[in-house]
Coordinates of C-alpha atoms and ligand atoms in Angstrom, one line a residue:
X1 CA 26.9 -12.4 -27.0
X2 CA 23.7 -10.7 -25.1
X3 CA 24.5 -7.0 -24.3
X4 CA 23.0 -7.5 -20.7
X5 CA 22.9 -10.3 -18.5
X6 CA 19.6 -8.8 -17.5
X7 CA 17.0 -6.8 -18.6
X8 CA 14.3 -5.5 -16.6
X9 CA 11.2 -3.5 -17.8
X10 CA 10.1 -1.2 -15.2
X11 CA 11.7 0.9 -12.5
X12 CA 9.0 0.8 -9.8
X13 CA 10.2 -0.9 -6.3
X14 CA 10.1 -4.2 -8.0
X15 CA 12.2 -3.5 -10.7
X16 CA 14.6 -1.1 -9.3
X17 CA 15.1 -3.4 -6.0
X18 CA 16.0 -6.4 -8.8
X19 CA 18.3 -3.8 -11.1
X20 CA 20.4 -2.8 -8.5
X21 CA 21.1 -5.9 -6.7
X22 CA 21.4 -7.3 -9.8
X23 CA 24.4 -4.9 -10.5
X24 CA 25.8 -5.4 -6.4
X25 CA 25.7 -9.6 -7.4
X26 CA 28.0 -8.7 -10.6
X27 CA 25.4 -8.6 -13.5
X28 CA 25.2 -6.3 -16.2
X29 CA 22.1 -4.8 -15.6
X30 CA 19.7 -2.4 -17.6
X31 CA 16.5 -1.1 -16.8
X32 CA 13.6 0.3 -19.0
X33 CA 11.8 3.2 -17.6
X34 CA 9.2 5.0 -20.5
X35 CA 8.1 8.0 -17.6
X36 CA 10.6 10.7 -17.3
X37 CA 11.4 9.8 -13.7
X38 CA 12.4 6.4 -12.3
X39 CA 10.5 4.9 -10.2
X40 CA 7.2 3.9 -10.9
X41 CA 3.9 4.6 -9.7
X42 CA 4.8 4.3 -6.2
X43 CA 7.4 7.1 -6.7
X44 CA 5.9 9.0 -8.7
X45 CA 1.7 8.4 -8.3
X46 CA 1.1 6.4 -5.4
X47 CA 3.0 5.4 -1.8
X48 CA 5.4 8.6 -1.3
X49 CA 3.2 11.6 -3.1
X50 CA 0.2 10.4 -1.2
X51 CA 2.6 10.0 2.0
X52 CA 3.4 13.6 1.7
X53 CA -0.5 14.5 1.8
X54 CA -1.2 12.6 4.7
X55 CA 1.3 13.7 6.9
X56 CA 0.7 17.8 5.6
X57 CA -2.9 17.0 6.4
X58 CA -2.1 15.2 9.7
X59 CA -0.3 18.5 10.9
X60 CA -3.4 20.4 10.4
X61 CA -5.5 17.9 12.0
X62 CA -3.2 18.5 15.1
X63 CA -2.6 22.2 15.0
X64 CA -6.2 22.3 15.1
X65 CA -8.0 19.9 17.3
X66 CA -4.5 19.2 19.8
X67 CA -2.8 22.4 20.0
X68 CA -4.8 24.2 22.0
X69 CA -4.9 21.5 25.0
X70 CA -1.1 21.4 25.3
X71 CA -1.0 25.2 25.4
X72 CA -0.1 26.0 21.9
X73 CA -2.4 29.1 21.0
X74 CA -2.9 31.3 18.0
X75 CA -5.1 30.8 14.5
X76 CA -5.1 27.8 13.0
X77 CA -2.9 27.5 9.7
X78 CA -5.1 27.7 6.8
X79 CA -4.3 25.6 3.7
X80 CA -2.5 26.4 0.5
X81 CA -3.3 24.0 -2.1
X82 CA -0.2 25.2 -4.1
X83 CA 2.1 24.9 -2.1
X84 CA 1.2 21.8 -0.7
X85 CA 1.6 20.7 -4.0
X86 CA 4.6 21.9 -4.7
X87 CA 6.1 20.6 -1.3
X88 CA 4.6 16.5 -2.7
X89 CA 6.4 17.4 -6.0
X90 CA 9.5 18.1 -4.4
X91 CA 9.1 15.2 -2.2
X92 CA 8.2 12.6 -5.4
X93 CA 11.3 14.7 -7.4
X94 CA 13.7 13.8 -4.0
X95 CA 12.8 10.3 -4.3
X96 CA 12.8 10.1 -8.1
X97 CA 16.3 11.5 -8.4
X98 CA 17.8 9.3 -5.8
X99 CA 17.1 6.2 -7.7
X100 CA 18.5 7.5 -10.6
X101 CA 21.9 8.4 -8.3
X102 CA 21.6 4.6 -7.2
X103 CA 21.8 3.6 -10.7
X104 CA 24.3 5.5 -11.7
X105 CA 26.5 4.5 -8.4
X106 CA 26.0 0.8 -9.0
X107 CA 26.6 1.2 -13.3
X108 CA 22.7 0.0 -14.1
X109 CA 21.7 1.2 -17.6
X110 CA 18.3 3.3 -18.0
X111 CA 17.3 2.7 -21.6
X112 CA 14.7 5.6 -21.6
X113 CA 11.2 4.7 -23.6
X114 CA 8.7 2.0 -23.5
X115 CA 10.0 -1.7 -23.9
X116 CA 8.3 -4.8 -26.1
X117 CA 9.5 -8.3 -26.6
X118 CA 10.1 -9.0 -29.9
X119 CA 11.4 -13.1 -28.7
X120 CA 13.1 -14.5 -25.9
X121 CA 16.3 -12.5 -25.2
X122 CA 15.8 -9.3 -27.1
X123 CA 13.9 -6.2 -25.7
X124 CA 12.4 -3.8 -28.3
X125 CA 13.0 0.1 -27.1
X126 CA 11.9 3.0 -29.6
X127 CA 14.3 1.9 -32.9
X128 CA 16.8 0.0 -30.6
X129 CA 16.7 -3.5 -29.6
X130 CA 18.8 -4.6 -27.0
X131 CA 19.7 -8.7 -26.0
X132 CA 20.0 -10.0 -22.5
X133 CA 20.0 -13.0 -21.3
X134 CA 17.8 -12.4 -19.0
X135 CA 14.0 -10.6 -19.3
X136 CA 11.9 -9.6 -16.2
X137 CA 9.0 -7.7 -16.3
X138 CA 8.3 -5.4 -13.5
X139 CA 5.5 -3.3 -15.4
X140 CA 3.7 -3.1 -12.2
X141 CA -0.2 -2.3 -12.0
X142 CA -2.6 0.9 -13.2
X143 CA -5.8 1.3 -11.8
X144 CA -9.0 -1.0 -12.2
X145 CA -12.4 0.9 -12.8
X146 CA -16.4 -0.5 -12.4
X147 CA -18.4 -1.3 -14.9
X148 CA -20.8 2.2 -15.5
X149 CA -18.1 4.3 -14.5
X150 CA -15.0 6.2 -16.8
X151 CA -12.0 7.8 -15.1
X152 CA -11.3 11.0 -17.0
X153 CA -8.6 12.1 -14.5
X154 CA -11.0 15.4 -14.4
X155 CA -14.1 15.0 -12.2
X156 CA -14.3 11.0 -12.1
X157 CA -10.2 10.8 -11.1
X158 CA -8.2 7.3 -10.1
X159 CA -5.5 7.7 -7.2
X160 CA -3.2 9.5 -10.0
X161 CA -5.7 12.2 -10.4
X162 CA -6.8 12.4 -7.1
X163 CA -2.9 13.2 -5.8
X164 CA -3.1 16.5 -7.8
X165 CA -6.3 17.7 -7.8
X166 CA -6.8 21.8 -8.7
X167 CA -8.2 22.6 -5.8
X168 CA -9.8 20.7 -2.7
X169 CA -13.0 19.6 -3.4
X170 CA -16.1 20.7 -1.6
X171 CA -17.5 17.1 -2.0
X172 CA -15.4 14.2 -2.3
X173 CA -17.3 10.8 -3.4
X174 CA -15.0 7.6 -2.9
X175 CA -15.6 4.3 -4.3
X176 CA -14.0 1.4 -2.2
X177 CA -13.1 1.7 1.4
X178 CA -9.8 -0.1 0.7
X179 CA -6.6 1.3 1.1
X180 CA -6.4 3.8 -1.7
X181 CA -10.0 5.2 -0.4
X182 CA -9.5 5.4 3.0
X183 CA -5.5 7.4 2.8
X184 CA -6.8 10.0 0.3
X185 CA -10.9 10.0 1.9
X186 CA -8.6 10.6 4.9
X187 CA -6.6 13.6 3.3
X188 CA -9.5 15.2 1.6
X189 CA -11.7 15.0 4.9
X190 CA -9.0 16.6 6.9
X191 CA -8.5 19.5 4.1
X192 CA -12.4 20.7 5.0
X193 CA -14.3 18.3 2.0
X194 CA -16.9 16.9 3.0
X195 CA -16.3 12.9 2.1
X196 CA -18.6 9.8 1.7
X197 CA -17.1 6.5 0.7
X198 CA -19.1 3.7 -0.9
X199 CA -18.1 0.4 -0.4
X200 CA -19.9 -3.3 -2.0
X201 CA -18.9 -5.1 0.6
X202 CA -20.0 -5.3 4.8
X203 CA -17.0 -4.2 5.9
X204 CA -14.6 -1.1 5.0
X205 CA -11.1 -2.8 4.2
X206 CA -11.7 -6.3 2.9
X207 CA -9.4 -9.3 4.4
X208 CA -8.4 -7.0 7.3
X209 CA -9.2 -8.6 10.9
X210 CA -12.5 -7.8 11.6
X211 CA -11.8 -6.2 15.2
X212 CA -9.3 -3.8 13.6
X213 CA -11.5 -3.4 10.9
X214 CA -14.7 -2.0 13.3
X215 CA -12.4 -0.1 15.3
X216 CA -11.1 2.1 12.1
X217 CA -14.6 2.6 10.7
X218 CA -15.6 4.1 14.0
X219 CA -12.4 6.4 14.4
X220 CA -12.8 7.4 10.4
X221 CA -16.2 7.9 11.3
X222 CA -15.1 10.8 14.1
X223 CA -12.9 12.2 11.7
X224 CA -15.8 12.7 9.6
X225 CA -15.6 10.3 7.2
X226 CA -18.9 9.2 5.7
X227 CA -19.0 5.3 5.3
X228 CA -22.0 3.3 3.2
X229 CA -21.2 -0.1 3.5
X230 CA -23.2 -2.5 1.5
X231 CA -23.4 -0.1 -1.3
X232 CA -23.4 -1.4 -4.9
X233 CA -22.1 1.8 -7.2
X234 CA -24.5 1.5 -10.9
X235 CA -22.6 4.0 -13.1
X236 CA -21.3 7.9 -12.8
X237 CA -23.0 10.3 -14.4
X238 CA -19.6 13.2 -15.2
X239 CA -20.6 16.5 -15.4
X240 CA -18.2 19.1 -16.3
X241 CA -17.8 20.2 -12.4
X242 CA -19.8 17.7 -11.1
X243 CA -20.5 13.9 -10.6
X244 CA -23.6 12.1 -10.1
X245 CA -23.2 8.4 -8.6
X246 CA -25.7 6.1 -8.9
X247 CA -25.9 3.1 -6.3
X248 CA -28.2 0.2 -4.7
X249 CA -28.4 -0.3 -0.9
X250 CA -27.8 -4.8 -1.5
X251 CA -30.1 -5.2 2.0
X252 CA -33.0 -3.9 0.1
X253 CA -32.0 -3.2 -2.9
X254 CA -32.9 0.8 -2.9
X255 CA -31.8 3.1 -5.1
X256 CA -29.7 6.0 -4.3
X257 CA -27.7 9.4 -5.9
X258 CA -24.7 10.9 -4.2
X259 CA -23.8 14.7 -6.0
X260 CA -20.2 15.5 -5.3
X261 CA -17.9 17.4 -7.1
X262 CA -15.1 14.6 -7.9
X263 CA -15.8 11.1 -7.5
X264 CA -12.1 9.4 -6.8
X265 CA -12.6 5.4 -8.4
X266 CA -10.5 3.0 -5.8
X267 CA -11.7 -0.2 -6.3
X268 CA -8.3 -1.9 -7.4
X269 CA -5.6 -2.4 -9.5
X270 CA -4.7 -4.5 -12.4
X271 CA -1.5 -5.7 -14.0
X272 CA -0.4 -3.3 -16.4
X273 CA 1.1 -5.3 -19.9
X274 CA 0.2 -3.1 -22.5
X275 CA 2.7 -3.2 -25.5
X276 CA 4.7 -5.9 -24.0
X277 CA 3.9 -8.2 -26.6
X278 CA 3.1 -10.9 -24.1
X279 CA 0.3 -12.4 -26.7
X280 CA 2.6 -13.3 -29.8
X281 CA 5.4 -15.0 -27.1
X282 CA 2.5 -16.8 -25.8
X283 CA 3.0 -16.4 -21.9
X284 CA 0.8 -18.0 -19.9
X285 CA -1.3 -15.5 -18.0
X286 CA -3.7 -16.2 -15.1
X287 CA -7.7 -15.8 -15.1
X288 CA -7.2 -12.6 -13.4
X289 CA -4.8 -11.0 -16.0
X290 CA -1.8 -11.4 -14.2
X291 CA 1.4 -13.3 -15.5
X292 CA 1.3 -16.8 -14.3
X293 CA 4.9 -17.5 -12.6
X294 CA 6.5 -20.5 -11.1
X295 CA 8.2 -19.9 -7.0
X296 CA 10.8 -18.5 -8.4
X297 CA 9.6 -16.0 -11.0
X298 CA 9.8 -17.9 -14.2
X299 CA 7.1 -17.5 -16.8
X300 CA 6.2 -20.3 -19.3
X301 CA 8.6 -18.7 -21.8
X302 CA 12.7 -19.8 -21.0
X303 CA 14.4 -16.5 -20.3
X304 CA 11.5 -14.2 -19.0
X305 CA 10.5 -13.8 -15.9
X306 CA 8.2 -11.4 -13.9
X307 CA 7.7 -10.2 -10.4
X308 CA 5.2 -7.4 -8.4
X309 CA 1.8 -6.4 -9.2
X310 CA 2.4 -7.9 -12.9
X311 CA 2.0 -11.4 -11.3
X312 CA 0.1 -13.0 -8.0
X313 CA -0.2 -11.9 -4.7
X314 CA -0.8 -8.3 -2.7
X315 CA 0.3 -5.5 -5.1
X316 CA 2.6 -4.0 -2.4
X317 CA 5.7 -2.1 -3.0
X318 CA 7.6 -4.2 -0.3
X319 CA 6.4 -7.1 -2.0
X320 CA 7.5 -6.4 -5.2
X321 CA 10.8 -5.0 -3.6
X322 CA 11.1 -8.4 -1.9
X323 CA 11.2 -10.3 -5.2
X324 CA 13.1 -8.3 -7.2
X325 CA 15.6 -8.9 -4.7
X326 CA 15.1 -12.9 -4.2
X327 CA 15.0 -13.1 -8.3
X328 CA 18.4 -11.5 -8.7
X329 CA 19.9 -13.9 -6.2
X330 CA 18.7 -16.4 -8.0
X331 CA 19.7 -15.6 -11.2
X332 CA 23.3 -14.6 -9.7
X333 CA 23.3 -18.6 -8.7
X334 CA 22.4 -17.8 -5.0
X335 CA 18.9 -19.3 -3.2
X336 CA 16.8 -16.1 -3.0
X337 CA 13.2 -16.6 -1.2
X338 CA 10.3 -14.4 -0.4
X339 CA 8.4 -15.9 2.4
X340 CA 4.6 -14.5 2.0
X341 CA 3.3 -15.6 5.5
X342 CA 5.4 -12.6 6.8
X343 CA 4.6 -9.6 4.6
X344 CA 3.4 -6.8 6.3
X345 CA 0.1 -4.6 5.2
X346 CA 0.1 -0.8 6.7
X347 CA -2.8 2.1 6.1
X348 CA -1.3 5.2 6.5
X349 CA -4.1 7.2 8.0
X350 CA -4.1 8.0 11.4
X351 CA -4.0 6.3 13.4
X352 CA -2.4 3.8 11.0
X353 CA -2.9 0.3 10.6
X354 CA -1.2 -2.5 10.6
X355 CA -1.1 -6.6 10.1
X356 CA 1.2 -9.3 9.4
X357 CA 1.0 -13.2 9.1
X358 CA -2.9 -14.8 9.4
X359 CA -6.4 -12.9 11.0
X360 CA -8.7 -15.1 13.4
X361 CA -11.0 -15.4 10.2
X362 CA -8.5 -17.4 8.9
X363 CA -7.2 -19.2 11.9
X364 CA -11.0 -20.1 12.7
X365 CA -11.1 -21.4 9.2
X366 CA -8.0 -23.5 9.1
X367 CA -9.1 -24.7 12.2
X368 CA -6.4 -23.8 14.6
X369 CA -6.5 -23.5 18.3
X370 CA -5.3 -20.1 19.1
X371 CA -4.9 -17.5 21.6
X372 CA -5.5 -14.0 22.1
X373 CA -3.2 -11.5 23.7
X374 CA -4.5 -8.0 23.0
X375 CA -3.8 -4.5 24.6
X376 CA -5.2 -1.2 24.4
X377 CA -3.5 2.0 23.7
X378 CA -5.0 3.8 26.5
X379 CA -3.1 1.9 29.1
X380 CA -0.1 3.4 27.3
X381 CA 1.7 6.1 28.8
X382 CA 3.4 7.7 25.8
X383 CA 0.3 7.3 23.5
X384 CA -2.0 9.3 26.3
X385 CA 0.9 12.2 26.2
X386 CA 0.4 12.5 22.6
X387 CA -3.7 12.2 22.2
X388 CA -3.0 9.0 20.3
X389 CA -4.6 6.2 22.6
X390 CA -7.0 5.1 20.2
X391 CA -6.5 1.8 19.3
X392 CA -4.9 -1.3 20.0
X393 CA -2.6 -4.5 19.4
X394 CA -3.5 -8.0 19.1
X395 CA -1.1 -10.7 19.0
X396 CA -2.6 -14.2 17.5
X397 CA -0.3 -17.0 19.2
X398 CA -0.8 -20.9 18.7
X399 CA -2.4 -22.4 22.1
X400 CA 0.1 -25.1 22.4
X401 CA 3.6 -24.3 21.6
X402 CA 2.5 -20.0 21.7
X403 CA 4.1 -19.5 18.6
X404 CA 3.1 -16.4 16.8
X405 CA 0.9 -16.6 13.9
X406 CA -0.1 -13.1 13.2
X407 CA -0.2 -9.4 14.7
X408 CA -3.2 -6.7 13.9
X409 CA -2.1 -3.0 15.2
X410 CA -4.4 -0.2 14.9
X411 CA -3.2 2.7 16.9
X412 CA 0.1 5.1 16.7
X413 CA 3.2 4.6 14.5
X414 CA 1.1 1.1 13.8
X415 CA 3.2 0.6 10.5
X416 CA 6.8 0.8 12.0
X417 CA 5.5 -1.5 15.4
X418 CA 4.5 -4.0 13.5
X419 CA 7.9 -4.9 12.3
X420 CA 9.3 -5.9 15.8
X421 CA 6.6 -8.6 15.0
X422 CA 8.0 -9.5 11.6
X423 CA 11.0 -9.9 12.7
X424 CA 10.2 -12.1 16.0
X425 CA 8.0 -14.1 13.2
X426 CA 11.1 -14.9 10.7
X427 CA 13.2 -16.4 13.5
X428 CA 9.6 -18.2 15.1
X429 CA 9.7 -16.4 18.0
X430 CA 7.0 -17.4 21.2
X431 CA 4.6 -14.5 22.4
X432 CA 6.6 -14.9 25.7
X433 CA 10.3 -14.5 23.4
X434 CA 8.4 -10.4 22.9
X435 CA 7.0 -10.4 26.6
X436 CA 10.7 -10.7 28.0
X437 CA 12.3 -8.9 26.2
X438 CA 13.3 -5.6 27.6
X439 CA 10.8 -2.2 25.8
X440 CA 12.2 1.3 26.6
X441 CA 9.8 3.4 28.5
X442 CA 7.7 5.0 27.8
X443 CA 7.3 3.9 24.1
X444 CA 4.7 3.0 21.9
X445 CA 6.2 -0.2 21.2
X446 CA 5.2 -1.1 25.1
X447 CA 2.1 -2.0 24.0
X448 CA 3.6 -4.4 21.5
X449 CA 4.9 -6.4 24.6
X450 CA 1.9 -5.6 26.7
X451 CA 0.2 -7.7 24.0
X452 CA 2.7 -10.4 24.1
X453 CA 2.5 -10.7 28.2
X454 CA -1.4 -10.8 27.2
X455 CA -0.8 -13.8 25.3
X456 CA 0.6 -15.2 28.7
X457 CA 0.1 -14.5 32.5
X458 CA -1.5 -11.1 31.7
X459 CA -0.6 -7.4 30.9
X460 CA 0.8 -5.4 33.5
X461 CA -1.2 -1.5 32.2
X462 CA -4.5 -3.1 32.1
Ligands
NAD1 P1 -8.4 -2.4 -2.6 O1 -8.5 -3.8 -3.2 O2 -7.6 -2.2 -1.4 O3 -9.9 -1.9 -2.2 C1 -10.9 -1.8 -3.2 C2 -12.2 -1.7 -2.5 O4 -13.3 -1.3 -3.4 C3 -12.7 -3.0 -1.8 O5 -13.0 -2.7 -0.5 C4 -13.8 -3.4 -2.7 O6 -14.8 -4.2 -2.0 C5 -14.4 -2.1 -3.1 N1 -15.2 -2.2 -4.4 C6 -15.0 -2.9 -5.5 N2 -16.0 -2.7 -6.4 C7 -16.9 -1.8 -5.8 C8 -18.1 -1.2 -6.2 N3 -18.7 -1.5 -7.4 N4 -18.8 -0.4 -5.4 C9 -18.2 -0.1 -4.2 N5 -17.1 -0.6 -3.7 C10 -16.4 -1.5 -4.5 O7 -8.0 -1.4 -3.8 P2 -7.4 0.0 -3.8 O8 -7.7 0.7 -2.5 O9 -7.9 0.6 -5.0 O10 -5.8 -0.2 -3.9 C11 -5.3 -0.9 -5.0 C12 -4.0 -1.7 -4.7 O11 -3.0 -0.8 -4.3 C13 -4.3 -2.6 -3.5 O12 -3.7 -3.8 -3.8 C14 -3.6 -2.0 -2.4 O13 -3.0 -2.9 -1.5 C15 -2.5 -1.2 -3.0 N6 -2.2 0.0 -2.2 C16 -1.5 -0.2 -1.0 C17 -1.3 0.9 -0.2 C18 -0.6 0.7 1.1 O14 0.0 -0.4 1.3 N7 -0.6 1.6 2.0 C19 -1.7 2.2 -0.6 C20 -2.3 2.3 -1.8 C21 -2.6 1.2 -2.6

């Protein structure tokens, strides 16, 4: 007999989200966590530390370019790195601690130390093995470097090192406008560095709809954000207090240094299986490193399974959340499902931004006849009362039956108006279903339905 019914090797929102409902559908449950502190690099290194620097950063920004319009005088706060700190520790250790009080209310085992799989249905832990008769892996994902360029976590720093920096740097270099470069460039910029990002491609925020996409740059712009699209980096050259980047303009192929004093590397992720043991089981992997899975989780060895950033798709938290909770219906006998044409992408910078379901790029690909229904925050009452008109929403909706296909917010509280479309999505909703429905005014989620009138007759604010 199996100690567990199920073992699962990581406690980031993937494998936490599985271990616990899991334990709710009646399985014995453990979970291997090697950190100190449950919950993974979102936790711990990534969503809610960095969550805590953008919204201490955001204050500032507002005590010192709104306060004095609405009447609210006096100096500007001035920053102490410390304690901001030790207010994101104290945030990550709320968080940490509360999953372990979730394990420990729904009787999930945390086998402390790093886990590797000897064979099917036994999970090696320091001198212990443990048997289950099930095996996910929920090791999630650790940062991706460039060729020509180290992370030493000192001046050349991933997202880990860049979350606890000793002090703020004068100069901030970024590689990669995506997501992990734009939240922190965007805290960094607002803390008084002085920040260029670098980005390969055309276009800050690969795959994002390119209206949304030209909007941000020119709003990051005004927050002072340096952007060099088209910028191939060559190497980093790590000084002891310094950095020295290397890169080619690709329109012309000219050469170019950038001196800063920390260069933060955020150019991806990759799956993280170190010391699995995944070679000697023989599980298939993908070309990209990731573990090949079938739709509902299975890997090509009988008993293990893997979900999150370990296997295909966006390496979101709500993603991974999403399976873990789908694969432990489905091993409790019960027909769990993600569906990936409604997961939700947010920035958190401000203003934020926010998409679900397909872009025009994609639509114009595919070949679809759509419509556009979009609406501008400055026809929004409550977003002019709080200086937060920049931006808009645009609703994609199929031309014949007006179906929504997809939303792209940029603009306030973007990342919790885009699930009003989510929702309106799972049960197929119209455009017209959002237009008449009833919005409280003055809200920002007006413009939500402004959008969806656009899709139709016409907006009422514009
Ligand atoms: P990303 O894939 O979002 O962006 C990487 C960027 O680096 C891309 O724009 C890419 O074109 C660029 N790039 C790659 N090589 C380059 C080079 N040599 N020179 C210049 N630019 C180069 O990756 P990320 O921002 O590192 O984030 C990693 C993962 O973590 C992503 O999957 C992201 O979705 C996830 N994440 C999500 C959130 C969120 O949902 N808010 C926050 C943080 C991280």
């Amino acid at each position: 007999m199996a100690n567990y019914d199920v073992i699962i090797i990581g406690s980031g929102p993937g494998g936490y989200v599985c271990a616990i409902r899991c334990a709710q559908l009646g399985l014995k449950t453990a979970c291997v966590e090697g950190r100190e502190t449950l919950g993974g690099t979102c936790l711990n290194v990534g969503c809610i530390p960095s969550k805590a620097l953008l919204h201490a950063s955001h204050q500032l920004h507002e005590a010192e370019h709104n306060f004095a319009q609405m009447g609210l005088k006096g100096k500007s706060p001035s920053v102490d790195w410390a304690q901001m700190q030790s207010y994101k520790d104290d945030v990550i250790g709320q968080n940490t601690k509360g999953i372990e009080f979730l394990f420990k209310k729904n009787k999930v085992d945390w086998i402390k130390g790093w886990a590797r799989i000897p064979e099917p249905g036994a999970v090696e832990v320091g001198e212990e093995t443990h048997t289950a008769k099930h095996i996910i892996i929920a090791s999630g994902s650790e940062p991706a470097s460039i060729p020509g360029v180290e992370i030493d976590e000192n001046t050349v720093v991933s997202s880990t090192g860049a979350l606890s920096l000793p002090k703020v740097p004068k100069k901030l270099a970024v590689i990669g406008a995506g997501v992990i470069g734009l939240e922190l460039g965007s805290v960094y910029a607002r803390l008084g560095a002085e920040v260029t990002v670098l980005e390969y491609l055309d276009q800050i925020t690969p795959g994002m709809d390119t209206d949304v996409a030209r909007n941000f740059r020119t709003l990051l712009k005004k927050q002072g954000l340096e952007i060099v699209t088209g910028a191939a980096v060559q190497g980093v050259e790590a000084l002891k207090t310094k950095a020295k980047v290397a890169y080619t303009l690709r329109k012309d192929d000219s050469e170019h240094q950038l001196d800063a004093d920390v260069v933060l590397v955020a150019t991806g992720r990759k799956p993280f299986t170190q010391g699995l043991g995944l070679d000697g089981l023989g599980v298939e992997m993908t070309k990209r490193g990731q573990i090949a899975t079938d739709a509902h989780y299975k890997t090509s060895v009988e008993g293990i399974y893997a979900i999150g950033d370990v296997i295909e798709g966006p390496m979101l938290a709500h993603k991974a959340e999403d399976e873990g909770m789908a694969l432990a219906e489905i091993l409790a006998g019960q027909a769990g499902h993600v569906n990936y044409d409604v997961i939700p992408g947010v920035i958190y910078t401000h203003p934020e931004v926010a998409s679900v379901g397909k872009t025009e790029d994609s639509l114009k690909e595919a070949g679809r006849a759509y419509k556009v229904g979009k609406f501008s925050f400055m026809g929004n009452g409550r977003a002019k009362a709080n200086f937060a008109a920049d931006g808009f929403v645009k609703i994609l909706a199929d031309v014949e039956t007006d179906r929504i296909l997809g939303a792209h917010i940029i603009g306030p509280a973007a990342g919790e108006l885009i699930h009003e479309i989510c929702v309106a999505m799972e049960f197929g909703a119209a455009a017209e279903d959002l237009a008449r429905t009833c919005h409280a005014h003055p809200t920002y989620s007006e413009a939500v339905r402004e959008a969806a009138l656009a899709c139709g007759d016409g907006p009422i604010h514009s």
